[in-house]
N, C-alpha and C. Protein backbone atom coordinates (compact mmCIF):
# COMPACT_ATOMS: atom_id res chain seq x y z
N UNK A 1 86.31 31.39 -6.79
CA UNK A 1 86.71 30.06 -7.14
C UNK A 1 86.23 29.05 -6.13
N UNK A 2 86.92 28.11 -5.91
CA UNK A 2 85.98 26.73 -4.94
C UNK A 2 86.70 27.19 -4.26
N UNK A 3 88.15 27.70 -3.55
CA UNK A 3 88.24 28.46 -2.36
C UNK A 3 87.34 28.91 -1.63
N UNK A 4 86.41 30.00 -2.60
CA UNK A 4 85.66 30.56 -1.81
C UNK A 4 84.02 29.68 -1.29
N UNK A 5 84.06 28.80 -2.51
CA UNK A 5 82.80 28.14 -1.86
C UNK A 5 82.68 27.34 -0.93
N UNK A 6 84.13 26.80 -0.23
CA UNK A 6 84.23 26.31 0.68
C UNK A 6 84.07 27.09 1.92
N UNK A 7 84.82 28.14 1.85
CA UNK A 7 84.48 29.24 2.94
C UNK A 7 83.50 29.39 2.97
N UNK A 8 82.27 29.49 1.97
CA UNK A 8 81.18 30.41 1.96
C UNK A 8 80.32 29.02 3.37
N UNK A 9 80.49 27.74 2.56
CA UNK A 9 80.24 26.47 3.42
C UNK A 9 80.29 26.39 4.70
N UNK A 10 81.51 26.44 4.89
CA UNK A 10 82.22 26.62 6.43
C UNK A 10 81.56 27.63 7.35
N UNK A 11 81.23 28.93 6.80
CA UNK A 11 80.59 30.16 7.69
C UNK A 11 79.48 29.66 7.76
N UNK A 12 78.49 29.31 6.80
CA UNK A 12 76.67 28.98 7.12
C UNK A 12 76.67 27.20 7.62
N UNK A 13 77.88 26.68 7.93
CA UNK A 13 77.65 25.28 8.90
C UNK A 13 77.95 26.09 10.36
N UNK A 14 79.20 26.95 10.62
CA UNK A 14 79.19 26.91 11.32
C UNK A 14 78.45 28.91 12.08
N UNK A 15 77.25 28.67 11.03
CA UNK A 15 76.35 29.54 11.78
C UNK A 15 76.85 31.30 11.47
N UNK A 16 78.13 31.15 11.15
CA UNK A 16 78.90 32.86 10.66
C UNK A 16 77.98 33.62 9.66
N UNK A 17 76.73 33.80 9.67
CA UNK A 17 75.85 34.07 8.51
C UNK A 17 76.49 35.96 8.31
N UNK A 18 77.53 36.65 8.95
CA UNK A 18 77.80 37.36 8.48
C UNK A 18 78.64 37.87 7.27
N UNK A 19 79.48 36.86 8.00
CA UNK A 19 80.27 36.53 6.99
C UNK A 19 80.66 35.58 6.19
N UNK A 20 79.64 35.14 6.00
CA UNK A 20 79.01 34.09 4.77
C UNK A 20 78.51 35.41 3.88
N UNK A 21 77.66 36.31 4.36
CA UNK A 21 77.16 37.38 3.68
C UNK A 21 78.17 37.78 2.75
N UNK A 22 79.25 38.12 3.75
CA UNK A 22 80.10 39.20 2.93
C UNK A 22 80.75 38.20 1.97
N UNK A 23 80.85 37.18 1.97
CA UNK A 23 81.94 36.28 0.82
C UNK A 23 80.97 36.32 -0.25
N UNK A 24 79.77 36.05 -0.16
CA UNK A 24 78.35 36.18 -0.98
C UNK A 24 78.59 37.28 -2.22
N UNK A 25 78.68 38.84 -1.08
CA UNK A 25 78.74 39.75 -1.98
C UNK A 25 80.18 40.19 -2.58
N UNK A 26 81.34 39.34 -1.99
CA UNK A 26 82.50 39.55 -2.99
C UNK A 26 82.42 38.80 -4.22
N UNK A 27 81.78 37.58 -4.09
CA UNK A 27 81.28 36.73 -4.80
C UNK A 27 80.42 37.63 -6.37
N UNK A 28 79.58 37.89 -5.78
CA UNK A 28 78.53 38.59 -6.81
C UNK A 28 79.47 39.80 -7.79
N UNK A 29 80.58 40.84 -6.97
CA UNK A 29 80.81 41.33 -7.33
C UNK A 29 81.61 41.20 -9.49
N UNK A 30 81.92 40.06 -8.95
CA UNK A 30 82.61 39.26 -10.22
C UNK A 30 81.64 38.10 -11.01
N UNK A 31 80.39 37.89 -10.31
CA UNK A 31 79.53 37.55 -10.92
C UNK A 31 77.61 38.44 -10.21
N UNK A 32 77.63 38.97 -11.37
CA UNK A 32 76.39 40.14 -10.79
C UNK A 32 75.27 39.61 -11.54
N UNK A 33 75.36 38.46 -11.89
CA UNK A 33 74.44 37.97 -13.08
C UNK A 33 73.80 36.45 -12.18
N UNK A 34 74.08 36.23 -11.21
CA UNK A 34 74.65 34.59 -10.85
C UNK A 34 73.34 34.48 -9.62
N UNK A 35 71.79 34.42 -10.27
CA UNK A 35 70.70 34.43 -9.33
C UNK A 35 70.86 33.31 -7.94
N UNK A 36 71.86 32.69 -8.02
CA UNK A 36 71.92 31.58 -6.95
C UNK A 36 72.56 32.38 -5.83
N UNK A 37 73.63 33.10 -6.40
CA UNK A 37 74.30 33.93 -5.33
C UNK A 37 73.28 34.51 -4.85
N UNK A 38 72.52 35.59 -5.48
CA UNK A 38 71.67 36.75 -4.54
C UNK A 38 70.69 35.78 -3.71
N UNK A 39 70.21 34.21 -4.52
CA UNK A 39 69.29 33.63 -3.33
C UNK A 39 70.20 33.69 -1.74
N UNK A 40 71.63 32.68 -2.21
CA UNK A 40 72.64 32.49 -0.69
C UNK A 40 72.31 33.58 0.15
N UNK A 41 72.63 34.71 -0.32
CA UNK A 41 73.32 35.99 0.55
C UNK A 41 71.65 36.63 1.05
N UNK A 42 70.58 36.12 0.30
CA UNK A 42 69.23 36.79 1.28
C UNK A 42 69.43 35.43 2.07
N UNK A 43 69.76 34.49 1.84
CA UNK A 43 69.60 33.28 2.96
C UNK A 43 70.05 33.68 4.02
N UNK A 44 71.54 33.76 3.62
CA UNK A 44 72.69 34.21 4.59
C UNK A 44 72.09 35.95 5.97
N UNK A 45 71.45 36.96 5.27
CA UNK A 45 70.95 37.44 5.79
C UNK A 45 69.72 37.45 7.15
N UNK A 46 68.81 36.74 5.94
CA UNK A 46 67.37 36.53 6.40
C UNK A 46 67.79 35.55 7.78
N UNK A 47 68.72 34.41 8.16
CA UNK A 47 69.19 33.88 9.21
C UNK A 47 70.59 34.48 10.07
N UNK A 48 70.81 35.62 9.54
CA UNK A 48 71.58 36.40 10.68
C UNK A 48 70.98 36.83 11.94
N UNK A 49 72.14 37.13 13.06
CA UNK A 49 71.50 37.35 14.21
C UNK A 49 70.35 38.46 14.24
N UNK A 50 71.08 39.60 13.43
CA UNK A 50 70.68 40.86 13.59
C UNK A 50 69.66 40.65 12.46
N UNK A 51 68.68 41.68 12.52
CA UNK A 51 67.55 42.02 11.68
C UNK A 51 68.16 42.43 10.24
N UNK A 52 68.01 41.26 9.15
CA UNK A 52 68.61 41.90 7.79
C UNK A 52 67.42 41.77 7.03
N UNK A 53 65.92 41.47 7.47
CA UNK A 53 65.20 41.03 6.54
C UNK A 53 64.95 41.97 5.52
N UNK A 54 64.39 43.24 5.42
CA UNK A 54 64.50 44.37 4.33
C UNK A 54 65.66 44.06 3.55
N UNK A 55 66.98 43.68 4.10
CA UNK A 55 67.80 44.03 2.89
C UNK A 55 67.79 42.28 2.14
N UNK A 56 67.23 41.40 2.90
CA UNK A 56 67.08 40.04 2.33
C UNK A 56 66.24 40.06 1.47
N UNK A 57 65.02 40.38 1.63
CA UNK A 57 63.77 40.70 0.88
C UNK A 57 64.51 41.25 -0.54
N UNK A 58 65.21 42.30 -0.46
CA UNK A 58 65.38 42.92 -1.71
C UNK A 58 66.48 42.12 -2.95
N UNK A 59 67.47 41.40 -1.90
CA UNK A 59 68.18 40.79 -2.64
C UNK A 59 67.56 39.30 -3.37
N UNK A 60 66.29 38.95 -2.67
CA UNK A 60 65.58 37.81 -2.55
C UNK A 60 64.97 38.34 -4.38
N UNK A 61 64.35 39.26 -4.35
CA UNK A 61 63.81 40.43 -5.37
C UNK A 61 64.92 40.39 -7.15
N UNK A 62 65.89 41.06 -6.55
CA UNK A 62 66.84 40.78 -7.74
C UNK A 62 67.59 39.68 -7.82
N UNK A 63 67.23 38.11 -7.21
CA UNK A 63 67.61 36.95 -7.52
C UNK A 63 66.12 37.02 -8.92
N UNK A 64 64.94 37.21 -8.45
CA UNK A 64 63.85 37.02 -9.22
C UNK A 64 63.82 37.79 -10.69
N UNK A 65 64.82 39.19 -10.49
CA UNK A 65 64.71 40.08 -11.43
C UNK A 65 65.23 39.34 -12.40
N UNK A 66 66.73 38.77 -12.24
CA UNK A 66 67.16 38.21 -12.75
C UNK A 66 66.24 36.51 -13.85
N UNK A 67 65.83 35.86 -12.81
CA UNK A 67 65.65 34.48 -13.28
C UNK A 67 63.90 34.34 -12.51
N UNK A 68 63.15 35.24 -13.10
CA UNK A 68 61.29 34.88 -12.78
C UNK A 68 61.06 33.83 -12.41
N UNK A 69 61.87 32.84 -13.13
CA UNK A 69 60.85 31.43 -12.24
C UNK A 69 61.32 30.60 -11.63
N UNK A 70 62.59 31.37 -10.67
CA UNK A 70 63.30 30.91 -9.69
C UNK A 70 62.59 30.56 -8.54
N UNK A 71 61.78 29.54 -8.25
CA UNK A 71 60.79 29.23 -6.97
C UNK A 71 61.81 29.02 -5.89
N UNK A 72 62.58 28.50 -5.67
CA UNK A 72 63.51 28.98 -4.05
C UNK A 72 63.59 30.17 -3.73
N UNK A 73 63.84 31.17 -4.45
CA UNK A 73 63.57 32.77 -3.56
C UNK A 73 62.03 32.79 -3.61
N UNK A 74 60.99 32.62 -4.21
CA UNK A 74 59.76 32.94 -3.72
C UNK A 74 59.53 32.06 -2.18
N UNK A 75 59.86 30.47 -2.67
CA UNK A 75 59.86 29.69 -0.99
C UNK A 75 60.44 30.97 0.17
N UNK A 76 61.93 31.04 -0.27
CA UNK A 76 62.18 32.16 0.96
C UNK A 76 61.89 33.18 0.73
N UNK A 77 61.10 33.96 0.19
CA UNK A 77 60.57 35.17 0.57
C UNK A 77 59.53 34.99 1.25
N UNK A 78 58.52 33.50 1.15
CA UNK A 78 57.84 33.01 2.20
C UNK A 78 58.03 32.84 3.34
N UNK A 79 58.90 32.64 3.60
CA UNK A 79 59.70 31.80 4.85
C UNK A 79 60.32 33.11 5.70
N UNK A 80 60.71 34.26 5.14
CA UNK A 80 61.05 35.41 5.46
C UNK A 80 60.12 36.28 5.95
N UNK A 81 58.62 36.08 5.23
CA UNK A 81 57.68 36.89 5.84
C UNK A 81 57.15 36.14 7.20
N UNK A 82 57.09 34.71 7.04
CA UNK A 82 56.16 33.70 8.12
C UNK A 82 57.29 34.87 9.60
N UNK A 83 58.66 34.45 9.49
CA UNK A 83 59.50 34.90 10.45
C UNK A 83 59.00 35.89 10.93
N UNK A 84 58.82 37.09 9.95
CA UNK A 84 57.97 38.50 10.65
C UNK A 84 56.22 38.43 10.78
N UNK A 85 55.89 37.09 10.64
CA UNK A 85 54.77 37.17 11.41
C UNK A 85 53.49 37.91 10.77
N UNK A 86 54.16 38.29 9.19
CA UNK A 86 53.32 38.63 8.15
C UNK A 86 52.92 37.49 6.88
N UNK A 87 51.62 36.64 7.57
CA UNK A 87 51.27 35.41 6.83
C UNK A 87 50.56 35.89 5.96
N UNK A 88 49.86 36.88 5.51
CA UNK A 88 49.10 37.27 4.80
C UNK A 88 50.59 37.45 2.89
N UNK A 89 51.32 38.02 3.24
CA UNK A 89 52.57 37.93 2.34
C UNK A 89 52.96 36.82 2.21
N UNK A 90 53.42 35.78 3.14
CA UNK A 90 54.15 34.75 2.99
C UNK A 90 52.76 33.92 2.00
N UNK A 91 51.79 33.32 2.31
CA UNK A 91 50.96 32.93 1.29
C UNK A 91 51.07 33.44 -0.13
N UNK A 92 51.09 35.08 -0.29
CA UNK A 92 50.82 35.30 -1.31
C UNK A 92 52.57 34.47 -2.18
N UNK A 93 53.55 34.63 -1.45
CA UNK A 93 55.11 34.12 -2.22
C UNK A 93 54.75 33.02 -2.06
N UNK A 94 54.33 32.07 -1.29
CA UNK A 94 53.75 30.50 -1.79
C UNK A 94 53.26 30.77 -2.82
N UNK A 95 51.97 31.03 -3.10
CA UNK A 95 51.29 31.14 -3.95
C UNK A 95 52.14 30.87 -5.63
N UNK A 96 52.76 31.83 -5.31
CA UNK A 96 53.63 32.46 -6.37
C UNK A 96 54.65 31.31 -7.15
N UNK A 97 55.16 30.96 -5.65
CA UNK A 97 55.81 29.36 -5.73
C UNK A 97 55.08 28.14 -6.46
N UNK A 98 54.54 27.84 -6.29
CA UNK A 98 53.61 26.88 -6.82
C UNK A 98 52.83 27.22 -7.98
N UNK A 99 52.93 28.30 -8.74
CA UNK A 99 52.31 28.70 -10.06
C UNK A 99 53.56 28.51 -10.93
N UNK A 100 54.82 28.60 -10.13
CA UNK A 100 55.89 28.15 -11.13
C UNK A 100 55.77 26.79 -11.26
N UNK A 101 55.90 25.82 -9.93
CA UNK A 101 56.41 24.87 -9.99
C UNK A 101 55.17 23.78 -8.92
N UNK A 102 54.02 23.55 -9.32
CA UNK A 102 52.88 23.20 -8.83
C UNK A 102 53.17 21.98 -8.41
N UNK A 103 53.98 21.14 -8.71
CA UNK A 103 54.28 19.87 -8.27
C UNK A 103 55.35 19.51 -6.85
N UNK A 104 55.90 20.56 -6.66
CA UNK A 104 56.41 20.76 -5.01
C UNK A 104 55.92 20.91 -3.83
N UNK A 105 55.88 19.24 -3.50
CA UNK A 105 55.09 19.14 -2.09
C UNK A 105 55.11 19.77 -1.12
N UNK A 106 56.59 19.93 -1.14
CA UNK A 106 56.85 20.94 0.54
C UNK A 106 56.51 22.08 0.65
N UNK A 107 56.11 22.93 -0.70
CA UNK A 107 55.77 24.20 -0.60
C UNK A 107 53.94 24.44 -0.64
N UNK A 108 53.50 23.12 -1.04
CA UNK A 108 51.75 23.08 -0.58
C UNK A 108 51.75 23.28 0.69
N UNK A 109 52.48 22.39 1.76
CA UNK A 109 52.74 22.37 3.14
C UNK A 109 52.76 23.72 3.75
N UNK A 110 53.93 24.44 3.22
CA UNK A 110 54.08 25.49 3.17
C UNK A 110 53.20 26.42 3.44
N UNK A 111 52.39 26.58 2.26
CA UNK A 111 51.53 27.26 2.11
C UNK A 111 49.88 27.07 3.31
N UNK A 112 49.67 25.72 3.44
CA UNK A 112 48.61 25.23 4.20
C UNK A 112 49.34 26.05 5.71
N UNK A 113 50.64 25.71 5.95
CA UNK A 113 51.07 26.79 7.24
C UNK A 113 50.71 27.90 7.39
N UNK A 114 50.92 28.65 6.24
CA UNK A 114 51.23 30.15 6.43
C UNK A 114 49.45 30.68 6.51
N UNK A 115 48.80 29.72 5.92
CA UNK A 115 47.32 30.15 5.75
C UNK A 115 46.76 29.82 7.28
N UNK A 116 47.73 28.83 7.59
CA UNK A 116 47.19 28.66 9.52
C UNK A 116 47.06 29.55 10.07
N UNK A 117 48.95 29.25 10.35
CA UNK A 117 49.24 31.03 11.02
C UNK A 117 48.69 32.27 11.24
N UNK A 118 48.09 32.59 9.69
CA UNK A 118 47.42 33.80 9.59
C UNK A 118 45.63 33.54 9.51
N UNK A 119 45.43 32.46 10.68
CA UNK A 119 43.86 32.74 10.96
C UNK A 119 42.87 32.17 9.97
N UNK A 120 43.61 31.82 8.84
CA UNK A 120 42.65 31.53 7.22
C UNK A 120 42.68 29.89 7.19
N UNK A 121 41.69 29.52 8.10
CA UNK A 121 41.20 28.21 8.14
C UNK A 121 40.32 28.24 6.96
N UNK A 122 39.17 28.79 6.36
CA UNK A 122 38.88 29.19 5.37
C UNK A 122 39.18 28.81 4.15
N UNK A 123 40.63 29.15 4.04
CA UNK A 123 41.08 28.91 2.57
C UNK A 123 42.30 27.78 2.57
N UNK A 124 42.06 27.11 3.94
CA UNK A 124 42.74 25.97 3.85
C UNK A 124 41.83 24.88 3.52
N UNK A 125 40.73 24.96 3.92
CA UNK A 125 39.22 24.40 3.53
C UNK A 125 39.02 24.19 1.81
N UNK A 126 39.48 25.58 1.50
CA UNK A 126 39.14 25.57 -0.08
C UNK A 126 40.36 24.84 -1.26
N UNK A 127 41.67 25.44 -0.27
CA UNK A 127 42.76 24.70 -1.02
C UNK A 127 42.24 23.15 -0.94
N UNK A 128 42.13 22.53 -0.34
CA UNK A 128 41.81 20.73 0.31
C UNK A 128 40.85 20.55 -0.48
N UNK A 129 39.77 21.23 -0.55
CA UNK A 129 38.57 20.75 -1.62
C UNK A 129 39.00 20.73 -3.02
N UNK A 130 39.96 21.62 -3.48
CA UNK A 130 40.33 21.74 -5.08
C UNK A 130 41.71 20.94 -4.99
N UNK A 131 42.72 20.77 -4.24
CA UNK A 131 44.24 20.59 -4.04
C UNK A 131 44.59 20.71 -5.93
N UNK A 132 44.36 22.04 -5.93
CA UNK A 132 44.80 22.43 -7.01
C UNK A 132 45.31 24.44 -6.80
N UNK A 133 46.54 24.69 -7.68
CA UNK A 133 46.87 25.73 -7.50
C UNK A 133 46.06 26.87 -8.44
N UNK A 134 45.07 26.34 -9.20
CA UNK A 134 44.28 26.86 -10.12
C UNK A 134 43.14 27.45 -9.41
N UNK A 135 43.46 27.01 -8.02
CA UNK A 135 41.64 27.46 -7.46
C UNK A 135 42.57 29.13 -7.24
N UNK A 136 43.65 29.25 -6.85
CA UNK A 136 44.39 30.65 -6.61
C UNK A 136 44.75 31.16 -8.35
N UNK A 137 43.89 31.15 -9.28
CA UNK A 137 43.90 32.13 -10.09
C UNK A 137 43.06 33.28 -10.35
N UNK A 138 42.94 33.93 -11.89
CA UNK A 138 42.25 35.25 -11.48
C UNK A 138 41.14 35.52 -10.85
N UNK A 139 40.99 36.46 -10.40
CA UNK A 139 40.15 36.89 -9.74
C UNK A 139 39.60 36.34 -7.82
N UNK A 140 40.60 35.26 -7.72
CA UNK A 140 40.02 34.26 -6.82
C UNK A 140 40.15 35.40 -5.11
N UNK A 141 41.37 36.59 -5.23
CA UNK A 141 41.59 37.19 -4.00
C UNK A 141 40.37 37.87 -4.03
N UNK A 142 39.95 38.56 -4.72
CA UNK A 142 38.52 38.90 -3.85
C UNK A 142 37.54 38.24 -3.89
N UNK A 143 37.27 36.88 -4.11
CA UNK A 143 36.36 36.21 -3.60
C UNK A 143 36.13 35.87 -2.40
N UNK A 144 37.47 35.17 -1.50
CA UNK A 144 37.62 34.86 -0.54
C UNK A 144 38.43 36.39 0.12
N UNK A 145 38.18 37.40 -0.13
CA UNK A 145 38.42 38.45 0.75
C UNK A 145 40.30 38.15 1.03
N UNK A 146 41.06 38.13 0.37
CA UNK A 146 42.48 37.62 0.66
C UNK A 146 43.17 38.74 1.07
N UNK A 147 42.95 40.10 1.00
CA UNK A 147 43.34 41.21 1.09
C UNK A 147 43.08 42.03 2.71
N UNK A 148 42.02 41.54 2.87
CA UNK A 148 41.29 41.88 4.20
C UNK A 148 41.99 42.01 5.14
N UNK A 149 43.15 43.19 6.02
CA UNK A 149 43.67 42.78 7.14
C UNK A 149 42.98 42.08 8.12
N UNK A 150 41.60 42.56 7.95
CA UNK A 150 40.38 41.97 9.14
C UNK A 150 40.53 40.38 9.61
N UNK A 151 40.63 39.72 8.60
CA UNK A 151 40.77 38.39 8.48
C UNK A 151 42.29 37.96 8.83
N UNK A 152 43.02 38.58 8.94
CA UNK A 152 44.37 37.78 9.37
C UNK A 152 44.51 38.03 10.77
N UNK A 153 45.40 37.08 11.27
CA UNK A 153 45.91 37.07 12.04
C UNK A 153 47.14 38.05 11.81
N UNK A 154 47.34 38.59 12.99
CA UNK A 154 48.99 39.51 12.85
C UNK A 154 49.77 40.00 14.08
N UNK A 155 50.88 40.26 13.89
CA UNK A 155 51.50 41.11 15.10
C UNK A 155 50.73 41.84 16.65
């Protein structure tokens, strides 16, 4: 009820991302259908002290199972990989982001980051020449070699 969404409030202002978690998943329990919840609770994770990203990732996953063209869990499944320093992923969930919802500025940004990060001046070059999300359709990863660990930057 709004009881709890106040609590849920109160823990992620004042930083309790654990137990923000756990109200999350009492939450879900009575609604298992409710893709906003599973986004919160990978939020709530993915910014805990301790390392929850695997289990954020997955819940990030069945927010999507649920509702495909939910672009806030692809943003944070971006935002989740940039953290681990795996830009080569976080691009590809931009990517992903912006084929839903191509008109969201902050997640071009986004994306022009994560392609930094990971060494691919390259295809920040190519995004800028097209500033279109169409230049990332079929076939376009092996043109520009997108797969290549060679080419990224990493850990």
């Amino acid at each position: 009820g709004s009881e709890m969404c106040i609590r849920d409030r109160l823990y992620v202002l004042s930083e309790d991302y654990q137990s923000a978690a756990q109200c999350f998943r009492v939450a879900l329990e009575h609604n298992p259908n409710d893709y906003k919840l599973y986004n919160k609770l990978g939020a709530a994770l993915a910014n805990s002290t301790e390392d929850h990203t695997l289990e954020a990732l997955s819940v990030y996953l069945k927010a999507l199972e649920i509702k495909p063209s939910f672009t806030r869990a692809w943003v944070n499944i971006g935002i989740l990989f940039v953290k681990r320093k795996e830009y080569q992923k976080a691009a590809d969930a931009y990517i992903k982001a912006l084929q839903i919802s191509p008109q969201v500025d902050h997640i071009w940004k986004l994306l022009v980051a994560a392609l930094r990060l990971g060494g691919r001046e390259d295809l920040v070059k190519l995004l800028c020449q097209q500033a279109d999300i169409t230049v990332f359709q079929a076939g376009w990863r092996e043109i520009v070699n997108f797969d290549d660990p060679e080419l990224w930057n990493s850990t």
